[in-house]
Amino acid sequence: MNNMIFHPTICNIWKTLIKNFLQVTLFFPLCSSLVLSKDAFCENCHSHNDYENNTPLHNALDRKYKSIEVDIVLDDDVLYVAHHPWLIRKDKLLETLYLNDLWVEYLGNNKKIYENNNTLILLVDIKTSGMKTYFALREILKKYRPMLSKVIDGSMTIGAITVVLSGKIPKIEHLQKLQERYIFLDGRLSNLGKNIGADLMPLISVNWKDEFNWKGKNKIKKKESNYLRWLVSRVHLENKKIRFWGAPDNKRAWGTLLLNGVDLINTDKVVELYEFMNDR
């Protein structure tokens, strides 16, 4: 056997077979992961004014959006989903449109919304009196406490859902004094540098049009790109996430925001942004 001589043709055949075998065994696991990625958690996705979608909540939830935004209005001690008090519809309550369905999802999914301890941010934009609306919301949230992120005696626990208040938020001093809290705040640039921890204010939201002229049609100018990166880094230094509302809502803008480290990309195009993220 030691003196056996292999013909070059036979050697080439064996090399080809081995090469093909390696390609098959390496490629199919890759294909499998690519298919699974279609169900991936959409870490940077924020559904702006989600209630205006054809399928509120579920359109974004089915695509595993990190953040969902809903506007609320207090009227006669009832919390409605609406942008203005005069737009109230009696069948659009915060509980029936969002909280009840999230609770059912939580209980039916082994007490979680997403896998791998990924929390869903429910960004609640208060459109009426800040403290009065906050107290009404706090009472409603009591029945959903098991699924909510919370801070008790200074210790934070991440839950299936993190409720973050935006708009006419309650007084920061009031929340800082609470020993038990199931609510967090969406801040502004003016809140930076004031020693407000991420366990109270995990998010900073900025009006894009107040800071930038770029409308997403051509490549963003270097000066504005540098300023964008600076803003993002400034927010990240406080361990907070950053979101821009009113930013251009197209593929060029999404790519630019993502490239520059923006945490939550604001969109009214839930399906399109999800597909864009998956294509990347």
mmCIF file of C-alpha atoms in Angstrom:
data_model
loop_
_atom_site.group_PDB
_atom_site.id
_atom_site.type_symbol
_atom_site.label_atom_id
_atom_site.label_comp_id
_atom_site.label_asym_id
_atom_site.label_seq_id
_atom_site.Cartn_x
_atom_site.Cartn_y
_atom_site.Cartn_z
ATOM 1 C CA MET A 1 0.000 0.000 0.000
ATOM 2 C CA ASN A 2 2.823 2.401 0.779
ATOM 3 C CA ASN A 3 4.116 2.065 -2.749
ATOM 4 C CA MET A 4 0.738 2.787 -4.322
ATOM 5 C CA ILE A 5 0.867 5.687 -6.753
ATOM 6 C CA PHE A 6 -2.315 7.863 -7.155
ATOM 7 C CA HIS A 7 -3.129 8.978 -10.651
ATOM 8 C CA PRO A 8 -3.391 12.816 -10.901
ATOM 9 C CA THR A 9 -6.967 12.512 -12.205
ATOM 10 C CA ILE A 10 -8.030 10.547 -9.125
ATOM 11 C CA CYS A 11 -6.406 13.124 -6.865
ATOM 12 C CA ASN A 12 -8.306 15.920 -8.618
ATOM 13 C CA ILE A 13 -11.582 14.046 -8.206
ATOM 14 C CA TRP A 14 -10.982 13.629 -4.472
ATOM 15 C CA LYS A 15 -10.079 17.304 -4.115
ATOM 16 C CA THR A 16 -13.311 18.311 -5.854
ATOM 17 C CA LEU A 17 -15.403 15.991 -3.659
ATOM 18 C CA ILE A 18 -13.814 17.296 -0.470
ATOM 19 C CA LYS A 19 -14.257 20.930 -1.599
ATOM 20 C CA ASN A 20 -17.939 20.355 -2.401
ATOM 21 C CA PHE A 21 -18.486 18.593 0.926
ATOM 22 C CA LEU A 22 -17.012 21.519 2.852
ATOM 23 C CA GLN A 23 -19.088 24.017 0.878
ATOM 24 C CA VAL A 24 -22.304 22.106 1.610
ATOM 25 C CA THR A 25 -21.624 21.634 5.337
ATOM 26 C CA LEU A 26 -20.592 25.260 5.774
ATOM 27 C CA PHE A 27 -23.250 26.809 3.584
ATOM 28 C CA PHE A 28 -26.449 25.209 4.880
ATOM 29 C CA PRO A 29 -26.048 26.451 8.463
ATOM 30 C CA LEU A 30 -25.515 29.900 6.979
ATOM 31 C CA CYS A 31 -28.729 29.572 4.962
ATOM 32 C CA SER A 32 -30.581 28.549 8.106
ATOM 33 C CA SER A 33 -29.357 31.606 10.019
ATOM 34 C CA LEU A 34 -30.352 33.878 7.160
ATOM 35 C CA VAL A 35 -33.888 32.504 7.244
ATOM 36 C CA LEU A 36 -34.066 32.930 11.020
ATOM 37 C CA SER A 37 -32.878 36.525 10.723
ATOM 38 C CA LYS A 38 -36.210 37.396 9.113
ATOM 39 C CA ASP A 39 -37.711 36.992 12.592
ATOM 40 C CA ALA A 40 -34.955 39.035 14.241
ATOM 41 C CA PHE A 41 -35.591 41.628 16.924
ATOM 42 C CA CYS A 42 -35.720 45.063 15.273
ATOM 43 C CA GLU A 43 -33.468 46.789 17.797
ATOM 44 C CA ASN A 44 -33.439 50.231 16.123
ATOM 45 C CA CYS A 45 -37.099 50.399 15.042
ATOM 46 C CA HIS A 46 -39.562 52.902 16.515
ATOM 47 C CA SER A 47 -43.182 53.024 15.358
ATOM 48 C CA HIS A 48 -44.121 56.713 15.476
ATOM 49 C CA ASN A 49 -47.795 57.449 16.303
ATOM 50 C CA ASP A 50 -48.404 53.730 16.079
ATOM 51 C CA TYR A 51 -52.163 54.063 16.609
ATOM 52 C CA GLU A 52 -52.474 55.617 13.134
ATOM 53 C CA ASN A 53 -51.461 52.296 11.524
ATOM 54 C CA ASN A 54 -54.092 50.075 9.947
ATOM 55 C CA THR A 55 -53.290 47.509 12.643
ATOM 56 C CA PRO A 56 -52.213 49.390 15.777
ATOM 57 C CA LEU A 57 -49.738 47.610 18.045
ATOM 58 C CA HIS A 58 -49.665 44.296 16.173
ATOM 59 C CA ASN A 59 -48.212 45.717 12.961
ATOM 60 C CA ALA A 60 -45.072 46.690 14.884
ATOM 61 C CA LEU A 61 -45.224 43.918 17.491
ATOM 62 C CA ASP A 62 -45.279 41.179 14.835
ATOM 63 C CA ARG A 63 -42.086 42.697 13.417
ATOM 64 C CA LYS A 64 -40.480 42.842 16.853
ATOM 65 C CA TYR A 65 -40.099 46.630 16.976
ATOM 66 C CA LYS A 66 -38.038 47.849 19.896
ATOM 67 C CA SER A 67 -40.294 50.844 20.516
ATOM 68 C CA ILE A 68 -43.952 51.740 19.925
ATOM 69 C CA GLU A 69 -45.364 55.229 20.421
ATOM 70 C CA VAL A 70 -48.919 56.088 21.439
ATOM 71 C CA ASP A 71 -50.455 59.485 22.236
ATOM 72 C CA ILE A 72 -52.891 59.714 25.147
ATOM 73 C CA VAL A 73 -55.523 62.227 26.191
ATOM 74 C CA LEU A 74 -57.295 62.331 29.557
ATOM 75 C CA ASP A 75 -61.008 63.134 29.419
ATOM 76 C CA ASP A 76 -63.414 62.660 32.335
ATOM 77 C CA ASP A 77 -60.841 60.413 34.074
ATOM 78 C CA VAL A 78 -60.610 58.114 31.052
ATOM 79 C CA LEU A 79 -57.412 57.689 29.011
ATOM 80 C CA TYR A 80 -58.017 57.765 25.276
ATOM 81 C CA VAL A 81 -55.592 57.208 22.424
ATOM 82 C CA ALA A 82 -55.612 60.446 20.446
ATOM 83 C CA HIS A 83 -53.370 63.328 19.390
ATOM 84 C CA HIS A 84 -55.806 66.042 20.541
ATOM 85 C CA PRO A 85 -58.829 66.067 22.899
ATOM 86 C CA TRP A 86 -61.149 66.910 20.003
ATOM 87 C CA LEU A 87 -60.033 63.758 18.179
ATOM 88 C CA ILE A 88 -61.201 61.394 20.929
ATOM 89 C CA ARG A 89 -63.086 58.282 19.860
ATOM 90 C CA LYS A 90 -64.918 56.368 22.574
ATOM 91 C CA ASP A 91 -63.704 52.990 21.265
ATOM 92 C CA LYS A 92 -60.011 53.963 21.362
ATOM 93 C CA LEU A 93 -58.893 53.528 24.938
ATOM 94 C CA LEU A 94 -55.301 53.003 25.994
ATOM 95 C CA GLU A 95 -56.228 49.755 27.716
ATOM 96 C CA THR A 96 -58.331 48.206 24.957
ATOM 97 C CA LEU A 97 -56.020 49.265 22.126
ATOM 98 C CA TYR A 98 -52.668 48.473 23.769
ATOM 99 C CA LEU A 99 -52.372 47.341 27.379
ATOM 100 C CA ASN A 100 -54.891 44.494 27.314
ATOM 101 C CA ASP A 101 -53.377 42.934 24.176
ATOM 102 C CA LEU A 102 -49.860 43.275 25.575
ATOM 103 C CA TRP A 103 -51.001 41.596 28.781
ATOM 104 C CA VAL A 104 -52.494 38.681 26.829
ATOM 105 C CA GLU A 105 -49.275 38.386 24.802
ATOM 106 C CA TYR A 106 -47.217 38.460 27.996
ATOM 107 C CA LEU A 107 -49.218 35.730 29.725
ATOM 108 C CA GLY A 108 -49.389 33.540 26.640
ATOM 109 C CA ASN A 109 -45.670 33.818 25.854
ATOM 110 C CA ASN A 110 -44.160 32.514 29.088
ATOM 111 C CA LYS A 111 -44.360 35.952 30.714
ATOM 112 C CA LYS A 112 -42.401 37.847 28.093
ATOM 113 C CA ILE A 113 -43.046 39.839 24.943
ATOM 114 C CA TYR A 114 -39.762 39.207 23.130
ATOM 115 C CA GLU A 115 -37.102 36.556 23.497
ATOM 116 C CA ASN A 116 -33.656 37.033 25.091
ATOM 117 C CA ASN A 117 -34.924 39.501 27.688
ATOM 118 C CA ASN A 118 -35.472 42.204 25.060
ATOM 119 C CA THR A 119 -37.829 44.774 26.537
ATOM 120 C CA LEU A 120 -40.463 46.563 24.447
ATOM 121 C CA ILE A 121 -40.489 50.321 24.958
ATOM 122 C CA LEU A 122 -44.020 51.696 25.108
ATOM 123 C CA LEU A 123 -43.497 55.420 24.567
ATOM 124 C CA VAL A 124 -46.607 57.144 25.926
ATOM 125 C CA ASP A 125 -46.867 60.739 24.700
ATOM 126 C CA ILE A 126 -49.039 62.739 27.113
ATOM 127 C CA LYS A 127 -51.087 65.423 25.346
ATOM 128 C CA THR A 128 -53.079 66.733 28.320
ATOM 129 C CA SER A 129 -52.172 67.981 31.820
ATOM 130 C CA GLY A 130 -48.929 66.267 32.797
ATOM 131 C CA MET A 131 -49.492 65.437 36.490
ATOM 132 C CA LYS A 132 -53.223 64.707 36.229
ATOM 133 C CA THR A 133 -52.757 62.427 33.239
ATOM 134 C CA TYR A 134 -49.778 60.769 34.903
ATOM 135 C CA PHE A 135 -51.787 59.928 38.036
ATOM 136 C CA ALA A 136 -54.572 58.421 35.916
ATOM 137 C CA LEU A 137 -52.035 56.358 33.970
ATOM 138 C CA ARG A 138 -50.282 55.224 37.145
ATOM 139 C CA GLU A 139 -53.552 53.808 38.491
ATOM 140 C CA ILE A 140 -54.202 51.895 35.280
ATOM 141 C CA LEU A 141 -50.676 50.476 35.172
ATOM 142 C CA LYS A 142 -51.022 48.947 38.639
ATOM 143 C CA LYS A 143 -52.895 45.943 37.247
ATOM 144 C CA TYR A 144 -50.135 45.336 34.661
ATOM 145 C CA ARG A 145 -47.170 45.647 37.056
ATOM 146 C CA PRO A 146 -45.859 42.080 36.623
ATOM 147 C CA MET A 147 -44.860 42.765 33.009
ATOM 148 C CA LEU A 148 -43.401 46.246 33.547
ATOM 149 C CA SER A 149 -39.839 47.442 34.127
ATOM 150 C CA LYS A 150 -39.554 48.976 37.572
ATOM 151 C CA VAL A 151 -37.344 50.731 40.088
ATOM 152 C CA ILE A 152 -37.822 49.742 43.749
ATOM 153 C CA ASP A 153 -35.669 51.319 46.447
ATOM 154 C CA GLY A 154 -33.159 52.443 43.833
ATOM 155 C CA SER A 155 -32.835 49.000 42.230
ATOM 156 C CA MET A 156 -33.942 48.649 38.614
ATOM 157 C CA THR A 157 -35.461 45.500 37.110
ATOM 158 C CA ILE A 158 -36.030 45.264 33.356
ATOM 159 C CA GLY A 159 -39.432 43.821 32.519
ATOM 160 C CA ALA A 160 -41.114 42.695 29.315
ATOM 161 C CA ILE A 161 -42.351 46.256 28.733
ATOM 162 C CA THR A 162 -40.760 49.572 29.685
ATOM 163 C CA VAL A 163 -43.241 52.456 29.874
ATOM 164 C CA VAL A 164 -41.561 55.750 28.978
ATOM 165 C CA LEU A 165 -43.522 59.004 29.256
ATOM 166 C CA SER A 166 -43.035 61.764 26.694
ATOM 167 C CA GLY A 167 -44.696 65.081 25.917
ATOM 168 C CA LYS A 168 -46.198 66.751 28.991
ATOM 169 C CA ILE A 169 -44.261 64.624 31.437
ATOM 170 C CA PRO A 170 -44.788 64.733 35.233
ATOM 171 C CA LYS A 171 -42.352 66.604 37.442
ATOM 172 C CA ILE A 172 -38.954 64.934 37.561
ATOM 173 C CA GLU A 173 -38.610 65.752 41.265
ATOM 174 C CA HIS A 174 -41.815 63.832 42.027
ATOM 175 C CA LEU A 175 -40.607 60.678 40.311
ATOM 176 C CA GLN A 176 -37.162 60.901 41.897
ATOM 177 C CA LYS A 177 -38.721 60.719 45.359
ATOM 178 C CA LEU A 178 -40.760 57.558 44.700
ATOM 179 C CA GLN A 179 -39.508 54.367 46.325
ATOM 180 C CA GLU A 180 -41.478 52.263 43.845
ATOM 181 C CA ARG A 181 -41.849 53.330 40.221
ATOM 182 C CA TYR A 182 -43.070 51.656 37.021
ATOM 183 C CA ILE A 183 -42.662 54.692 34.790
ATOM 184 C CA PHE A 184 -39.647 56.265 33.062
ATOM 185 C CA LEU A 185 -39.147 59.544 31.213
ATOM 186 C CA ASP A 186 -38.277 60.649 27.704
ATOM 187 C CA GLY A 187 -35.969 63.646 28.002
ATOM 188 C CA ARG A 188 -34.741 66.450 25.792
ATOM 189 C CA LEU A 189 -31.262 67.805 25.064
ATOM 190 C CA SER A 190 -31.792 70.378 27.825
ATOM 191 C CA ASN A 191 -31.931 67.507 30.348
ATOM 192 C CA LEU A 192 -28.374 66.390 29.582
ATOM 193 C CA GLY A 193 -25.665 67.226 32.087
ATOM 194 C CA LYS A 194 -28.144 67.535 34.981
ATOM 195 C CA ASN A 195 -27.341 64.278 36.741
ATOM 196 C CA ILE A 196 -30.585 62.561 35.720
ATOM 197 C CA GLY A 197 -29.813 58.852 35.595
ATOM 198 C CA ALA A 198 -30.747 56.464 32.818
ATOM 199 C CA ASP A 199 -32.801 54.533 35.381
ATOM 200 C CA LEU A 200 -35.206 57.495 35.325
ATOM 201 C CA MET A 201 -34.589 58.983 31.871
ATOM 202 C CA PRO A 202 -33.355 56.235 29.514
ATOM 203 C CA LEU A 203 -34.248 58.101 26.318
ATOM 204 C CA ILE A 204 -33.574 61.522 24.793
ATOM 205 C CA SER A 205 -35.827 62.614 21.928
ATOM 206 C CA VAL A 206 -34.953 65.512 19.637
ATOM 207 C CA ASN A 207 -36.886 67.450 17.007
ATOM 208 C CA TRP A 208 -34.814 66.861 13.862
ATOM 209 C CA LYS A 209 -35.926 70.119 12.237
ATOM 210 C CA ASP A 210 -34.643 72.122 15.205
ATOM 211 C CA GLU A 211 -31.111 70.806 14.679
ATOM 212 C CA PHE A 212 -30.710 69.946 10.981
ATOM 213 C CA ASN A 213 -31.562 71.216 7.507
ATOM 214 C CA TRP A 214 -30.988 67.881 5.741
ATOM 215 C CA LYS A 215 -34.195 66.460 4.230
ATOM 216 C CA GLY A 216 -32.892 63.050 3.195
ATOM 217 C CA LYS A 217 -32.782 63.673 -0.552
ATOM 218 C CA ASN A 218 -29.029 63.867 -1.132
ATOM 219 C CA LYS A 219 -26.018 62.893 0.912
ATOM 220 C CA ILE A 220 -25.945 64.664 4.267
ATOM 221 C CA LYS A 221 -23.371 67.455 4.443
ATOM 222 C CA LYS A 222 -20.220 66.750 6.411
ATOM 223 C CA LYS A 223 -20.873 69.575 8.876
ATOM 224 C CA GLU A 224 -24.290 68.187 9.772
ATOM 225 C CA SER A 225 -22.995 64.619 9.816
ATOM 226 C CA ASN A 226 -20.290 65.604 12.308
ATOM 227 C CA TYR A 227 -22.859 67.397 14.445
ATOM 228 C CA LEU A 228 -25.136 64.337 14.349
ATOM 229 C CA ARG A 229 -22.335 62.083 15.583
ATOM 230 C CA TRP A 230 -21.509 64.579 18.320
ATOM 231 C CA LEU A 231 -25.132 64.662 19.525
ATOM 232 C CA VAL A 232 -25.319 60.873 19.551
ATOM 233 C CA SER A 233 -22.058 60.545 21.500
ATOM 234 C CA ARG A 234 -23.178 63.195 23.970
ATOM 235 C CA VAL A 235 -26.355 61.233 24.736
ATOM 236 C CA HIS A 236 -24.513 57.916 24.866
ATOM 237 C CA LEU A 237 -22.085 59.325 27.439
ATOM 238 C CA GLU A 238 -25.027 59.350 29.867
ATOM 239 C CA ASN A 239 -25.929 55.775 28.917
ATOM 240 C CA LYS A 240 -29.136 56.948 27.258
ATOM 241 C CA LYS A 241 -30.706 56.188 23.879
ATOM 242 C CA ILE A 242 -31.423 58.886 21.292
ATOM 243 C CA ARG A 243 -34.355 59.309 18.909
ATOM 244 C CA PHE A 244 -35.228 62.054 16.416
ATOM 245 C CA TRP A 245 -38.813 62.897 15.548
ATOM 246 C CA GLY A 246 -39.549 64.745 12.327
ATOM 247 C CA ALA A 247 -36.484 63.251 10.607
ATOM 248 C CA PRO A 248 -36.708 62.288 6.907
ATOM 249 C CA ASP A 249 -38.544 58.975 6.659
ATOM 250 C CA ASN A 250 -36.872 57.160 3.754
ATOM 251 C CA LYS A 251 -34.152 54.594 3.086
ATOM 252 C CA ARG A 252 -31.350 57.142 2.672
ATOM 253 C CA ALA A 253 -32.244 58.747 5.992
ATOM 254 C CA TRP A 254 -32.621 55.414 7.813
ATOM 255 C CA GLY A 255 -29.198 54.325 6.608
ATOM 256 C CA THR A 256 -27.615 57.631 7.614
ATOM 257 C CA LEU A 257 -29.147 57.569 11.092
ATOM 258 C CA LEU A 258 -28.141 53.960 11.609
ATOM 259 C CA LEU A 259 -24.595 54.614 10.408
ATOM 260 C CA ASN A 260 -24.237 57.486 12.851
ATOM 261 C CA GLY A 261 -25.368 55.487 15.877
ATOM 262 C CA VAL A 262 -28.960 56.683 16.353
ATOM 263 C CA ASP A 263 -30.636 54.144 18.630
ATOM 264 C CA LEU A 264 -34.298 54.454 17.637
ATOM 265 C CA ILE A 265 -35.230 55.294 14.052
ATOM 266 C CA ASN A 266 -38.558 57.085 13.903
ATOM 267 C CA THR A 267 -40.902 55.876 11.164
ATOM 268 C CA ASP A 268 -44.485 55.953 9.954
ATOM 269 C CA LYS A 269 -43.573 53.175 7.482
ATOM 270 C CA VAL A 270 -43.502 50.162 9.774
ATOM 271 C CA VAL A 271 -43.263 47.447 7.130
ATOM 272 C CA GLU A 272 -40.785 49.304 4.917
ATOM 273 C CA LEU A 273 -38.334 50.054 7.750
ATOM 274 C CA TYR A 274 -38.508 46.444 8.934
ATOM 275 C CA GLU A 275 -37.715 45.148 5.455
ATOM 276 C CA PHE A 276 -34.908 47.684 5.092
ATOM 277 C CA MET A 277 -33.336 46.487 8.350
ATOM 278 C CA ASN A 278 -33.561 42.870 7.323
ATOM 279 C CA ASP A 279 -32.047 43.565 3.903
ATOM 280 C CA ARG A 280 -29.045 45.128 5.615
#
